[in-house]
C-alpha cells in the first residue's frame, strides 16, 4: 500500500454495503466490491432474490476475490447492524419496526443456524439468529 497508513477493515460487509449505497446514489450501473467474503456473497444473494440488485459475479484477483455487482437502482439504503444482536423469532417484529420504513418492503438479513436468510424466511422457519444488516 503506497501513501498514508493502511485502512483497517472493521467490517468487510459494511464496506460492501456502503459502496453499493454510494454507487446507487451516484447512479452507477455497476459497482466493484473488494474484498469479498462468504457473508458478503450470501447477503448479495438475498438482495438479488428480491430484485434489489441484478446479477453479480466473482472475479479472482491475485489478492483474493472481487465482486462485480450490477445495480438496478432499487436500493435506497442498506446497512450493517453492529454488534450482531441476537434475535429470537419472537422479537423479529420489533426489529422490523425499528429498522425498516414500512412493513411492506425492505428486508432484514439474519445469520441463523439454517444459513443466512431474510427475516420473513426466518419467521416461516421459526428460527432466530444474529442480525447482519438490512436493505430497502
PDB file of C-alpha atoms in Angstrom, residues 3 26 34-36 48-49 57 62 67-68 70 75 89 91 97 99 122 128 131:
ATOM      1  CA  UNK A   3       0.935   6.581   0.697  1.00  0.00           C
ATOM      2  CA  UNK A  26     -24.364   8.374  -7.944  1.00  0.00           C
ATOM      3  CA  UNK A  34     -13.414  -5.811  -2.698  1.00  0.00           C
ATOM      4  CA  UNK A  35     -12.500  -7.731  -0.659  1.00  0.00           C
ATOM      5  CA  UNK A  36     -15.218 -10.358  -0.770  1.00  0.00           C
ATOM      6  CA  UNK A  48     -30.683 -10.462  -5.661  1.00  0.00           C
ATOM      7  CA  UNK A  49     -33.504 -12.844  -4.770  1.00  0.00           C
ATOM      8  CA  UNK A  57     -20.031 -12.166 -10.417  1.00  0.00           C
ATOM      9  CA  UNK A  62      -4.080 -12.074  -7.101  1.00  0.00           C
ATOM     10  CA  UNK A  67     -17.355  -8.956  -6.753  1.00  0.00           C
ATOM     11  CA  UNK A  68     -18.841  -7.014  -9.633  1.00  0.00           C
ATOM     12  CA  UNK A  70     -24.992  -4.966 -11.450  1.00  0.00           C
ATOM     13  CA  UNK A  75     -31.622   0.134  -3.204  1.00  0.00           C
ATOM     14  CA  UNK A  89     -38.055 -15.262  16.120  1.00  0.00           C
ATOM     15  CA  UNK A  91     -38.562 -10.386  18.532  1.00  0.00           C
ATOM     16  CA  UNK A  97     -40.471  -1.841  13.078  1.00  0.00           C
ATOM     17  CA  UNK A  99     -35.124  -0.782  11.065  1.00  0.00           C
ATOM     18  CA  UNK A 122     -36.648 -16.915   9.382  1.00  0.00           C
ATOM     19  CA  UNK A 128     -33.786 -16.874  15.381  1.00  0.00           C
ATOM     20  CA  UNK A 131     -28.822  -9.652  12.744  1.00  0.00           C
TER      21      UNK A 131
END
